[in-house]
Coordinates of C-alpha atoms in Angstrom, one line a residue:
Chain A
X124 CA 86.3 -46.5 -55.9
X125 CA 84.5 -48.3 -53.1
X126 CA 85.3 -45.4 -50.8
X127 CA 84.2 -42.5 -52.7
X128 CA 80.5 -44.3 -53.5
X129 CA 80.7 -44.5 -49.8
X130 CA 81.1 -40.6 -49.7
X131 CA 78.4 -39.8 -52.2
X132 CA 76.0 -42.0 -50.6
X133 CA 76.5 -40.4 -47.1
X134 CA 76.3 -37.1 -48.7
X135 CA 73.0 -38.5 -50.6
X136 CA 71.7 -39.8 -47.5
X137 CA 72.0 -35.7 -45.3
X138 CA 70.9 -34.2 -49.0
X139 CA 67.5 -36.6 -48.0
X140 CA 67.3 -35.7 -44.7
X141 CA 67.5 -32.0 -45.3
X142 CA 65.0 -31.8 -48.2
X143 CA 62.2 -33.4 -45.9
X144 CA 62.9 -30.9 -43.5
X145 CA 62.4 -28.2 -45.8
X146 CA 59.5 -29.8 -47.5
X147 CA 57.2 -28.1 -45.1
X148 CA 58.4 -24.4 -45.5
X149 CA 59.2 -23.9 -49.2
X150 CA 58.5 -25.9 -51.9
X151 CA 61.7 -24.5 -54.4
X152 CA 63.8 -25.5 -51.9
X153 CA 62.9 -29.0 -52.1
X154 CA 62.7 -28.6 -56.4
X155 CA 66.1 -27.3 -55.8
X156 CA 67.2 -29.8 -53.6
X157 CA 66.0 -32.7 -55.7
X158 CA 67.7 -31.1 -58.7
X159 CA 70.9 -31.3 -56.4
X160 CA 69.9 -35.2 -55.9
X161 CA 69.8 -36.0 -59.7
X162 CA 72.6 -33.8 -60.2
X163 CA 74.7 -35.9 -57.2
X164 CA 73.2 -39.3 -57.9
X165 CA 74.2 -38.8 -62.1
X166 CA 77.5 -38.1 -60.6
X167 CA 77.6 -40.7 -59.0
X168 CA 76.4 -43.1 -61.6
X169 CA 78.9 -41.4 -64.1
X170 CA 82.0 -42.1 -61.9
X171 CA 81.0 -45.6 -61.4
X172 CA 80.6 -46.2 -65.0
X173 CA 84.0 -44.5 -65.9
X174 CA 85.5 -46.6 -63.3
X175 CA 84.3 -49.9 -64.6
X176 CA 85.9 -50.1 -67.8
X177 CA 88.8 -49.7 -66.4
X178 CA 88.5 -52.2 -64.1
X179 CA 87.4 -54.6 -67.4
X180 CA 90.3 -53.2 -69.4
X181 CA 92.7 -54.3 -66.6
X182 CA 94.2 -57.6 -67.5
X183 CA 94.2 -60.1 -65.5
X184 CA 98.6 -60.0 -65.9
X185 CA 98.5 -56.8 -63.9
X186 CA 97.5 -59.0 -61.1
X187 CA 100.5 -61.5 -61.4
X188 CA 104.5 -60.7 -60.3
X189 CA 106.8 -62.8 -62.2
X190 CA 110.5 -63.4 -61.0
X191 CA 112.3 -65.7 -63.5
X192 CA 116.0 -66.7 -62.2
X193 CA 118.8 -69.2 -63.7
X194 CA 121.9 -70.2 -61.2
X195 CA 124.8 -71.9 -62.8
X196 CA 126.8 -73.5 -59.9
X197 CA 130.3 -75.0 -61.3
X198 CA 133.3 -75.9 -58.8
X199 CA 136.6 -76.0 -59.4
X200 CA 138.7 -79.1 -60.5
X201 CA 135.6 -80.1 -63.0
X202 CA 133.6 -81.8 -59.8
X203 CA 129.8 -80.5 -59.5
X204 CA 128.2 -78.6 -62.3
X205 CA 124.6 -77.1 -61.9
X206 CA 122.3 -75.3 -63.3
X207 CA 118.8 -74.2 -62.1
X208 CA 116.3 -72.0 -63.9
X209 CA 114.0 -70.9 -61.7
X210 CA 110.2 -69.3 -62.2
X211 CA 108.1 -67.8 -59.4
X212 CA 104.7 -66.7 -59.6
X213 CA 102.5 -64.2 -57.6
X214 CA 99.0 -64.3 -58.0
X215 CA 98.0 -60.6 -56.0
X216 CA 93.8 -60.9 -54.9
X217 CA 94.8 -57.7 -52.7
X218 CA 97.2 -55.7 -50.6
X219 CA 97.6 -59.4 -48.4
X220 CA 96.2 -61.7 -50.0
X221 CA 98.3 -63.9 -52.4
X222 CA 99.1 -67.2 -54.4
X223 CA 102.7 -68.0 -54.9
X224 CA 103.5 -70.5 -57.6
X225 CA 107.1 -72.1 -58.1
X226 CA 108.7 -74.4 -60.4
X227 CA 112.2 -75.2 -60.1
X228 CA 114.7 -77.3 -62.3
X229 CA 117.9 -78.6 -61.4
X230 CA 120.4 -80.5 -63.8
X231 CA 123.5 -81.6 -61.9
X232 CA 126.4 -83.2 -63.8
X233 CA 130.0 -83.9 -62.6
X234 CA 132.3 -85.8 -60.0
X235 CA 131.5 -85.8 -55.8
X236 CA 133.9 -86.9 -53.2
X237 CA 133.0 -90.6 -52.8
X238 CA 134.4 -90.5 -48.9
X239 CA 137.5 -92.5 -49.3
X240 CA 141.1 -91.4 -49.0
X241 CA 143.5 -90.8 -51.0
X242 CA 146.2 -93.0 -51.7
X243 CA 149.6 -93.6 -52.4
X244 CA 148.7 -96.6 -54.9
X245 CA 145.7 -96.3 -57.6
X246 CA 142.4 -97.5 -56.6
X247 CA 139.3 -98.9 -58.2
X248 CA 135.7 -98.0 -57.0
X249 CA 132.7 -100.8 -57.9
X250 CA 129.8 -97.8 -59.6
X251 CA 127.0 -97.5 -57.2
X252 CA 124.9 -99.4 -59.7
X253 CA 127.4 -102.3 -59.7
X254 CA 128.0 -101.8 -64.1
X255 CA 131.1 -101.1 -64.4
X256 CA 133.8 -99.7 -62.4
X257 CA 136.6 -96.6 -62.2
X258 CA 140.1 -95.6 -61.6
X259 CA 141.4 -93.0 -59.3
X260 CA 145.4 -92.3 -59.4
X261 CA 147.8 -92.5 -56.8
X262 CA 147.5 -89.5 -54.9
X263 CA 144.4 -88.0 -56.5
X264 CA 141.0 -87.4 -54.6
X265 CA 138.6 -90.1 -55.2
X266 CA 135.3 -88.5 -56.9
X267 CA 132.9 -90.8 -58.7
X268 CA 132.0 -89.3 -61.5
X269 CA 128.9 -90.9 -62.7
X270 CA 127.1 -88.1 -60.7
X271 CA 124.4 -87.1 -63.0
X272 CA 121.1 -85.9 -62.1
X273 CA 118.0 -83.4 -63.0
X274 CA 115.5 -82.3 -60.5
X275 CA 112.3 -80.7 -61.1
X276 CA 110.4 -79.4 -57.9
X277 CA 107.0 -77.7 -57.8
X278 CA 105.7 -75.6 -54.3
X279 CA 102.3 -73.6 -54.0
X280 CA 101.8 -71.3 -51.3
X281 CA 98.7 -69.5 -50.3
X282 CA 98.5 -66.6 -47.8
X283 CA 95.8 -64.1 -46.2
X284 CA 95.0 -62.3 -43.4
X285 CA 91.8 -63.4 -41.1
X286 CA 90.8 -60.5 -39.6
X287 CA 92.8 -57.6 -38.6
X288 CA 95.3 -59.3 -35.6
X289 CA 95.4 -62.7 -37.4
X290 CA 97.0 -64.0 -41.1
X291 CA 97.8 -67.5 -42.0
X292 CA 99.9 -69.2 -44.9
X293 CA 99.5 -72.8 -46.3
X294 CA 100.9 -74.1 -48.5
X295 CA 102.2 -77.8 -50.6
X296 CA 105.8 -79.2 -52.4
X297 CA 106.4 -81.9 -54.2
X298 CA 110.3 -82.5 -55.7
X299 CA 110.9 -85.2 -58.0
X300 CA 114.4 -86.6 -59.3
X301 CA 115.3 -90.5 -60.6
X302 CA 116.2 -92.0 -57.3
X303 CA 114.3 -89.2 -54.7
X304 CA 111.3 -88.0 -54.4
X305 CA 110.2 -85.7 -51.7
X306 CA 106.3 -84.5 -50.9
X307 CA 105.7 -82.1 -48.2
X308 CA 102.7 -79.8 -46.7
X309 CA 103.5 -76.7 -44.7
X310 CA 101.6 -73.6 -42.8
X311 CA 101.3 -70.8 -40.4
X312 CA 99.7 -68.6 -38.2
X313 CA 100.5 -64.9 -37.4
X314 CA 99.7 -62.3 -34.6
X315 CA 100.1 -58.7 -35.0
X316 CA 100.5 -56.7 -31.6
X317 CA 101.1 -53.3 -30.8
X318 CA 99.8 -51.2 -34.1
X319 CA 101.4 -54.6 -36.3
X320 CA 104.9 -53.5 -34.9
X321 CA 105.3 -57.0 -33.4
X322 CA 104.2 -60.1 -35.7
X323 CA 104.5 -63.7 -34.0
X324 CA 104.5 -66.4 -36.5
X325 CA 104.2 -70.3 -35.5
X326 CA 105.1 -72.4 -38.3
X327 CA 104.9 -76.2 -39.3
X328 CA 105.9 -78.1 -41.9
X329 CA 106.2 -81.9 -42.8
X330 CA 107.8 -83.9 -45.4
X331 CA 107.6 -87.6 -46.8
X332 CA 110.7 -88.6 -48.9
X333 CA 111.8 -91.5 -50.2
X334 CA 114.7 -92.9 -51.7
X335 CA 115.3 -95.0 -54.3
X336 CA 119.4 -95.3 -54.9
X337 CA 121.0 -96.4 -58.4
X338 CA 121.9 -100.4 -57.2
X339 CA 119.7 -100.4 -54.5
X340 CA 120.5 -100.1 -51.3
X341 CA 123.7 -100.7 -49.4
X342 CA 123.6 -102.0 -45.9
X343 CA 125.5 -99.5 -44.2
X344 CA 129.0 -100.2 -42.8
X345 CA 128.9 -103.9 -45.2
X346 CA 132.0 -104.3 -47.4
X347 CA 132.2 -102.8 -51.3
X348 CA 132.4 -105.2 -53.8
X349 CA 135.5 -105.3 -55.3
X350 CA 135.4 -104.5 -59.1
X351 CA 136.6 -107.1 -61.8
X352 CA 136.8 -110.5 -58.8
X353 CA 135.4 -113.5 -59.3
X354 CA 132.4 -113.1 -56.9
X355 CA 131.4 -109.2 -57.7
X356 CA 127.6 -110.3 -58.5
X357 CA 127.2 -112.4 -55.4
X358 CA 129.4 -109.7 -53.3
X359 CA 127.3 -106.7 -54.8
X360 CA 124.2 -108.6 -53.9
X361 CA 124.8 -109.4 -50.1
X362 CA 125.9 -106.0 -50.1
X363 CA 122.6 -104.6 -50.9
X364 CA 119.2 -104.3 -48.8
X365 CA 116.1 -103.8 -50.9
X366 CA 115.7 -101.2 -53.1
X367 CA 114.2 -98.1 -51.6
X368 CA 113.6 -96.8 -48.1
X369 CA 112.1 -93.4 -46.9
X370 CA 112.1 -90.5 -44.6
X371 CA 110.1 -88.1 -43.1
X372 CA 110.9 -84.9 -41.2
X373 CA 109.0 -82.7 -39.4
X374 CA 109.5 -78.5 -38.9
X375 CA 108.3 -76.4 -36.0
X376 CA 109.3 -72.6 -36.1
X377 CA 108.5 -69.7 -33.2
X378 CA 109.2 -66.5 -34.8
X379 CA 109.1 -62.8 -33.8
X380 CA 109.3 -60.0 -35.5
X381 CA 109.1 -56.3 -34.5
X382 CA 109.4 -53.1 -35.9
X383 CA 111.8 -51.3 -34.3
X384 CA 111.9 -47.7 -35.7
X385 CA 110.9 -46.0 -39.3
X386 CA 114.3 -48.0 -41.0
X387 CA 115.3 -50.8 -38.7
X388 CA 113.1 -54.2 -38.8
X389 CA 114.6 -57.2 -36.5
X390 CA 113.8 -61.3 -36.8
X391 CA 114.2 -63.6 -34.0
X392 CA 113.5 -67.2 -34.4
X393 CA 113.2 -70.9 -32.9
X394 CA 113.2 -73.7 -35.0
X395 CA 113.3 -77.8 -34.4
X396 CA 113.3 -79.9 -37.0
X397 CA 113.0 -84.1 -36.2
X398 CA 113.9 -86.5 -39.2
X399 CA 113.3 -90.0 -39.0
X400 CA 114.0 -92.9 -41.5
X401 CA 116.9 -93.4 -44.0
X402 CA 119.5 -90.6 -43.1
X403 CA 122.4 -92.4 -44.9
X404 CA 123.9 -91.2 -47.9
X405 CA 123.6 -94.7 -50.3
X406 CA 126.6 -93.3 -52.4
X407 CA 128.9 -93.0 -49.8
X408 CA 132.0 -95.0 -48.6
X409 CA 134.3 -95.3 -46.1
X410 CA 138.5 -96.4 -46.4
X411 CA 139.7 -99.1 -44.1
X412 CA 143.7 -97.7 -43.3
X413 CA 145.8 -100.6 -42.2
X414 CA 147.3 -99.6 -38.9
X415 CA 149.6 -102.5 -38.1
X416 CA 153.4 -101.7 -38.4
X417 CA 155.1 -102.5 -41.8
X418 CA 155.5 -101.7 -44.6
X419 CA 151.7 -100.7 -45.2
X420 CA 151.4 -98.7 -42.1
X421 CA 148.9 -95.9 -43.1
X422 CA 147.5 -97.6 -46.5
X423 CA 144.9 -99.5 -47.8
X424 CA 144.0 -102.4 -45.5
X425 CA 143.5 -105.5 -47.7
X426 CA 141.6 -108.7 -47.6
X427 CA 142.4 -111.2 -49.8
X428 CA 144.9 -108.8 -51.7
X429 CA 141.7 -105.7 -52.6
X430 CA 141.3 -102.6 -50.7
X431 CA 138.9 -102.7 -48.5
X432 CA 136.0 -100.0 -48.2
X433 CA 132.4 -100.1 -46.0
X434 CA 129.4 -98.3 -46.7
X435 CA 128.5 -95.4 -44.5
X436 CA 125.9 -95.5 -41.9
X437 CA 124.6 -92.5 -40.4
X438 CA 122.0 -92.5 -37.1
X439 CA 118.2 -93.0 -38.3
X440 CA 117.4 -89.9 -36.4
X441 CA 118.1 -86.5 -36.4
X442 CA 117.0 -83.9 -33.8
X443 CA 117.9 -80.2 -35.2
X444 CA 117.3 -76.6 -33.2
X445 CA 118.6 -73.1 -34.6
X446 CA 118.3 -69.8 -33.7
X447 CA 117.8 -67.1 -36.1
X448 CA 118.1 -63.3 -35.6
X449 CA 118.2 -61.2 -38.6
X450 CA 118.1 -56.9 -38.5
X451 CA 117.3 -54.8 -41.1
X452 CA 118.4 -51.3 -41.6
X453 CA 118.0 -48.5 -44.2
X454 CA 120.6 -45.4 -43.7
X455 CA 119.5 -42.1 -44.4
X456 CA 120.8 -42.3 -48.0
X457 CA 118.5 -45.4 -48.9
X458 CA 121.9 -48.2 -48.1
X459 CA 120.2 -50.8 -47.0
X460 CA 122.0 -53.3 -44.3
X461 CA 121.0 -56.3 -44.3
X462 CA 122.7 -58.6 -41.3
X463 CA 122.2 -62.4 -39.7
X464 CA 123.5 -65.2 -37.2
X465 CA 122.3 -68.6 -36.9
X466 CA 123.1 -70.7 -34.6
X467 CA 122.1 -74.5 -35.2
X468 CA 123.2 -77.3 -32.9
X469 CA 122.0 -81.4 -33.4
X470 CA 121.6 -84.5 -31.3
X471 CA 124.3 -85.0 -34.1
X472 CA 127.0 -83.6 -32.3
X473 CA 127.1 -80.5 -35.0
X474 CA 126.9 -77.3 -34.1
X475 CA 127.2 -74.1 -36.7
X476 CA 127.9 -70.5 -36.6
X477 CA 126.2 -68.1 -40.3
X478 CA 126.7 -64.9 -40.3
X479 CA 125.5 -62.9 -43.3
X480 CA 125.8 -59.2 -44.3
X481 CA 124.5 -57.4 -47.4
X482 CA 125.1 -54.2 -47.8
X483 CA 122.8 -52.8 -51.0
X484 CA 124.2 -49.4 -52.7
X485 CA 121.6 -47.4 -54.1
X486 CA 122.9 -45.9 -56.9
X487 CA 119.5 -44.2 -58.3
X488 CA 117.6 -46.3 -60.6
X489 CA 120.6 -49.3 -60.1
X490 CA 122.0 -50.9 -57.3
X491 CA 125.5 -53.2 -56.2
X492 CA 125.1 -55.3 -53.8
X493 CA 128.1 -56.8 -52.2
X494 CA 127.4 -59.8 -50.0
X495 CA 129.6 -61.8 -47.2
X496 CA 129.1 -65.1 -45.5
X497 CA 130.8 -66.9 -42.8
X498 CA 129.7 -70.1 -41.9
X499 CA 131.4 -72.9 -39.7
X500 CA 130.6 -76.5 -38.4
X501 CA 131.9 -78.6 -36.2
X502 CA 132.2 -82.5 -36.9
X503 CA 129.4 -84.9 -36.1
X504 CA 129.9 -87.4 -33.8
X505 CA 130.2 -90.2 -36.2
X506 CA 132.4 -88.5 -38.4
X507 CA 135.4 -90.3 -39.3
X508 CA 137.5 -89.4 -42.5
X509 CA 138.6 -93.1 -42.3
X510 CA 138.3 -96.2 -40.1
X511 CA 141.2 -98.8 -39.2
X512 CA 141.6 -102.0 -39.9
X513 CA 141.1 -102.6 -35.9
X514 CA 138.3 -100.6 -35.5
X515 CA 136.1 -100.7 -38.6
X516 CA 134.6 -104.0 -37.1
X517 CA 133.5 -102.1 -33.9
X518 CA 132.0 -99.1 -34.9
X519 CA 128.2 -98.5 -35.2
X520 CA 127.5 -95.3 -37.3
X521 CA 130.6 -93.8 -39.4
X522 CA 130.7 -91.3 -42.2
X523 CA 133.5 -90.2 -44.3
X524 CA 131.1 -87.3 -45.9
X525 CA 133.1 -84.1 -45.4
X526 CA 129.3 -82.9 -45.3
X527 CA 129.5 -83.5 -41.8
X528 CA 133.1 -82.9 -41.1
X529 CA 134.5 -79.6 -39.0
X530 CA 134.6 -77.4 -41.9
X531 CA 134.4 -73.4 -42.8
X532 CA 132.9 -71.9 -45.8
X533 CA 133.2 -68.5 -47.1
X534 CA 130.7 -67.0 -50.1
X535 CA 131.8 -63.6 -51.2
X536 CA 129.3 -62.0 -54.0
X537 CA 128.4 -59.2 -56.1
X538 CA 125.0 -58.4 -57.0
X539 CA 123.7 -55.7 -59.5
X540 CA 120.7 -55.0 -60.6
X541 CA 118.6 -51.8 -62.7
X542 CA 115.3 -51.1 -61.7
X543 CA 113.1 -50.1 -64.9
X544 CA 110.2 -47.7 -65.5
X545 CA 107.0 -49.7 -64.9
X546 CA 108.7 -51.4 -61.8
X547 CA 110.4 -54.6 -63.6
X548 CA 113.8 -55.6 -62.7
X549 CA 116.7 -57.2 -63.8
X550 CA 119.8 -58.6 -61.7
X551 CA 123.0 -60.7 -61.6
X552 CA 125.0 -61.8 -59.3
X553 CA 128.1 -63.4 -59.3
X554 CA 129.6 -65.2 -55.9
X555 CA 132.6 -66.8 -55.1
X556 CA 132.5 -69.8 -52.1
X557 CA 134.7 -71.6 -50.8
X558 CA 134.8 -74.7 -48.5
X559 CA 137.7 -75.6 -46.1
X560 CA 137.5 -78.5 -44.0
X561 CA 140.0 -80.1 -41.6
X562 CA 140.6 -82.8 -39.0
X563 CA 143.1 -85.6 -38.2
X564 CA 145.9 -86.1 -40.8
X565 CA 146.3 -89.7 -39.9
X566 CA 149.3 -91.5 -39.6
X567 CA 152.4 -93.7 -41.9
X568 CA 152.0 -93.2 -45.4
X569 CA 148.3 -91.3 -45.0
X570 CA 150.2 -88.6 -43.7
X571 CA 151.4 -87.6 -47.4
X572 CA 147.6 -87.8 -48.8
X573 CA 145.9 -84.3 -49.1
X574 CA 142.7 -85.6 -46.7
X575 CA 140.8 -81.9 -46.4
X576 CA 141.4 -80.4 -49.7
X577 CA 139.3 -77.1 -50.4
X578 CA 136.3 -76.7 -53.0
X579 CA 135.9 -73.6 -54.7
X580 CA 132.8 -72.9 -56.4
X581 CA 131.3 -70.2 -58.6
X582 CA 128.0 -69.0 -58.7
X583 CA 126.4 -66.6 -60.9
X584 CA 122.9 -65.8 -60.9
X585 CA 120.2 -63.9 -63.8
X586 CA 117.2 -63.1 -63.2
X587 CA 114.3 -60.7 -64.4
X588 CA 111.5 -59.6 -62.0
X589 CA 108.5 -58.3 -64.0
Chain B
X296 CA 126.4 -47.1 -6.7
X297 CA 126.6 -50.1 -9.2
X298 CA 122.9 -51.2 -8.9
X299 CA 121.6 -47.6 -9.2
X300 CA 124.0 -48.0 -12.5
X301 CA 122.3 -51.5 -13.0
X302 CA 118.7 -50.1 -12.4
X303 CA 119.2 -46.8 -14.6
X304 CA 120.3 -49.1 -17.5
X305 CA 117.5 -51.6 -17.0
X306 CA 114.8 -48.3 -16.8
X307 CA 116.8 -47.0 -19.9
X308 CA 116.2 -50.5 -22.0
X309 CA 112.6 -50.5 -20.9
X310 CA 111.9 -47.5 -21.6
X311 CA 113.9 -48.1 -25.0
X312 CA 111.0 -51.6 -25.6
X313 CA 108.0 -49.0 -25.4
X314 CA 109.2 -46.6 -27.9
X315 CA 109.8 -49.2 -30.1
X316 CA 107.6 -49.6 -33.5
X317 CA 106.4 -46.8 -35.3
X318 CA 103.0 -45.5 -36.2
X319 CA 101.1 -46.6 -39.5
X320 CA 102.3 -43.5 -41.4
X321 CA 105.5 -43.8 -40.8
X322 CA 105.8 -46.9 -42.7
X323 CA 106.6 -45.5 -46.1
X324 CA 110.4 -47.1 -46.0
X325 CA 109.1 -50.3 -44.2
X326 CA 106.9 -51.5 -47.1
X327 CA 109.6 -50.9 -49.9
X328 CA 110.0 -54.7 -51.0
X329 CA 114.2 -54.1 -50.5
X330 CA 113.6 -53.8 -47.1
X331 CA 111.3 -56.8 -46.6
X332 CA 113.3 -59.2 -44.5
X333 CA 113.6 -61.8 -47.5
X334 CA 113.6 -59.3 -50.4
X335 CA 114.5 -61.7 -53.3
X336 CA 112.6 -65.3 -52.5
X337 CA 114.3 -66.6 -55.3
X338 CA 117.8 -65.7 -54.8
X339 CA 116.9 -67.0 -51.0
X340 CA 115.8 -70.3 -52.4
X341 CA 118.9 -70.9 -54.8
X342 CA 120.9 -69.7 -51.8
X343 CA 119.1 -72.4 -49.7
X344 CA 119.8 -75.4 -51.9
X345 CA 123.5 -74.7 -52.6
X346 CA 124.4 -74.2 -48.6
X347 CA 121.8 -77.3 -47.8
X348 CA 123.2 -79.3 -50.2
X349 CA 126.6 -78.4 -49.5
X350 CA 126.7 -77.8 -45.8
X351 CA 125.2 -79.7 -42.5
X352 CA 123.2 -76.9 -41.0
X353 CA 120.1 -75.8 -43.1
X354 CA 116.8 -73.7 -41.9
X355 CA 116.3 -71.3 -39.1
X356 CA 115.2 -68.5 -41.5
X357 CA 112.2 -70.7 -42.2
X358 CA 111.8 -74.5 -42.7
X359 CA 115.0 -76.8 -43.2
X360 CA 113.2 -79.3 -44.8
X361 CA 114.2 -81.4 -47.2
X362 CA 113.1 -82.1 -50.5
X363 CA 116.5 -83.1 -52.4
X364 CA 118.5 -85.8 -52.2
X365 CA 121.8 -84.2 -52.4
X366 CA 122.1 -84.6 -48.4

């Protein structure tokens, strides 16, 4: 609209010019010419007023993307269960220019891997919240399953350009559940080079968590109270440290991205990410093997006739880099390829490997997209699956959280979704992963325990763009 | 014989970085949303809280942060 009152004006404007030429040779030129001015400027006034009630009659929805998603996560073995509806919203002011709003719920129900062994006698775990306790059978993995939780977290995001070369992004989080809470602020800046075929991006970001654990907090590598003994409230109680502690962690990210021909768009980036504060998992335990010959050799170490189990302690820093290249590619029949490695090593001791391929079939007005990824870790320094009964009093940091174990995971999924007249959408997905870890099988009678069993989970994912 | 080798491939890359890009008509399969480089935010962001949750490594397509308690 803007541009063709631009045209009429310019074409008013020579009409004007001309006519006062002419207004000195023949006056019917400049009747007719005037005529043509009325005739051009009613025009004018006609198109404007048949293009603003349009403009009126467009509601303000037409200006707003919807994306409305639910995951149900569920592994195998009735462990974790989750399920996370999901709704996004894009304000559009133009071409560039938008608001994102997301809210995000997540209800987790279901039994995690505590961090001890295995055993060939029955154990029983103090609850993190010190009320009450539970039984794991000989030989069965131990998973506390008071692991309950619902999530609800809330992000804005704002992005523009400046001028031409420049665009910028800011943008706010907050995520709240009973015993975390996490608030965090986050922008960017962007260059465009070369006719916007090459876009550098440097990113921020910087988040204030804290945590507030069910029972307070355990000092790390302090003994568990042992469930049902006389001193359980005065044991509990020296094991504990306050009630809440926090974290914060802060995001730099260098990223490039160029335009390589008409179908092939390529990603490289550099990330750091520092974290500071309470790294420890508050749930998490350790087993203490008894390692001196006998009968027990390889068992639960005992004091005072009770197993004995230490809190985890993990460093109270972490110092994280990654390297990110992804490539996108659309085949002459509309396939799209889809294709990424990271690479991310830690003053941890951790380094990964993700690779990532989607390959999207278009099939007309549908689509299948099968999905593969590979991704592998190796153990962090303080990883132990268990500590001895001559070590545990020397070591520093430990964790038993196959979290940061060597492990391999493997996510194979399906995705399918029908495009609609009017440009809405609707998809599902349905993935498969799996987790394998492994490491030491220890020694005596912990040889016979199944330390680095796998997790199989299922995803499946609905969601309706509009 | 091996640096001429060496020196044709370098010319060839090179020549390959200034070709690169395309002009601003030739954008018409670039600006479909499947092929932005995160097509689905939402799919990315469940994606994102399963493997952080789940795994040690998180970030490197944007921000790792953190925001959960689950690690």
């Amino acid at each position: 609209m803007a541009v063709d009152l631009e045209v009429v004006v310019v074409a008013v404007t020579k009409m004007t010019s001309q006519t006062e030429q002419a207004v000195a040779e023949h006056q019917l030129t400049h009747e007719t010419s005037k005529a043509s001015l009325t005739m051009l400027l009613a025009s004018a006034g006609c198109a404007l007023l048949a293009g603003l009630p349009n403009q009126a009659q467009a509601s303000e929805l037409d200006n707003w993307d919807f994306d409305a998603a639910t995951l149900i996560y569920a592994e195998s073995d009735s462990r974790v269960t989750a399920a996370e509806p999901v709704i996004s919203a894009t304000r559009n002011f133009d071409s560039e220019t938008k608001l994102n709003l997301k809210l995000a719920l997540d209800t987790l129900t279901g039994a995690s891997p505590s961090g001890a062994t295995p055993s060939d006698q029955a154990q029983t775990f103090a609850r993190p919240s010190g009320r009450g306790d539970y039984d794991i059978k000989a030989g069965e993995q131990p998973l506390d399953d008071t692991f309950r939780d619902s999530r609800a977290a809330f992000s804005a995001t704002w992005s523009a350009p400046i001028n031409r070369d420049w665009a910028y992004s800011a943008g706010g989080y907050l995520s709240s559940e009973h015993d975390y809470r996490s608030l965090g602020v986050n922008g960017s800046i962007s260059r465009y080079l070369n006719e916007k075929n090459t876009t550098i991006t440097l990113g921020g970001s910087f988040s204030s968590d804290s945590i507030d654990p069910e029972g307070g907090l355990p000092i790390g590598l302090s003994a568990m109270a042992v469930p049902g003994s006389a001193n359980f409230d005065q044991d509990f109680s020296n094991s504990r440290q306050g009630s809440s502690d926090d974290k914060t962690i802060t995001d730099f990210l260098v990223g490039v991205t160029q335009v390589i021909n008409r179908r092939t768009l390529m990603q490289f980036n550099y990330s750091i990410s520092a974290s500071d504060g309470y790294l420890t998992d508050p749930y998490k335990i350790v087993s203490v093997i008894d390692d001196s010959s006998g009968d027990n050799y390889g068992g639960n170490y005992q004091v005072n006739g009770q197993n004995l189990y230490i809190y985890e302690k993990r460093p109270d820093t972490r110092l994280k880099q990654a390297l990110y290249w992804q490539t996108k590619y659309q085949r002459e029949n509309s396939d799209i390829i889809d294709f990424s490695y990271r690479f991310m090593f830690d003053d941890w001791g951790i380094n990964s490997h993700t690779l990532d391929l989607k390959y999207r079939w278009q099939l007309g007005d549908h689509y299948l997209e099968p999905q593969l990824r590979w991704y592998s870790q190796s153990a962090a320094d303080f990883y132990q699956r268990y500590t001895t009964a001559s070590d545990y009093q020397n070591v520093d940091e430990i964790s038993a959280d196959y979290r940061l174990g060597d492990m391999d995971t493997y996510t194979v999924g399906l995705r399918y979704g029908y495009r609609m007249a009017g440009g809405s959408e609707l998809y599902a997905r349905l993935a498969l992963y799996q987790q394998q870890s492994s490491g030491s099988s220890g020694f005596g009678k912990l040889k016979e325990q199944a330390l680095y069993p796998d997790t199989t989970a299922t995803m499946l994912t609905v969601g309706y763009k509009f | 014989m091996k640096r001429i080798a060496v020196a044709a491939a370098l010319i060839a890359l090179l020549s390959g970085c200034a070709d690169l890009g395309v002009k601003p008509w030739q954008r018409d399969i670039l600006a479909q949303p499947e092929m932005q480089l995160i097509s689905d935010p939402v799919e990315a962001g469940l994606d994102d809280h399963i493997y952080f949750s789940k795994e040690a490594t998180s970030g490197g397509r944007g921000f790792g942060g953190g925001g959960c308690g689950c690690n």
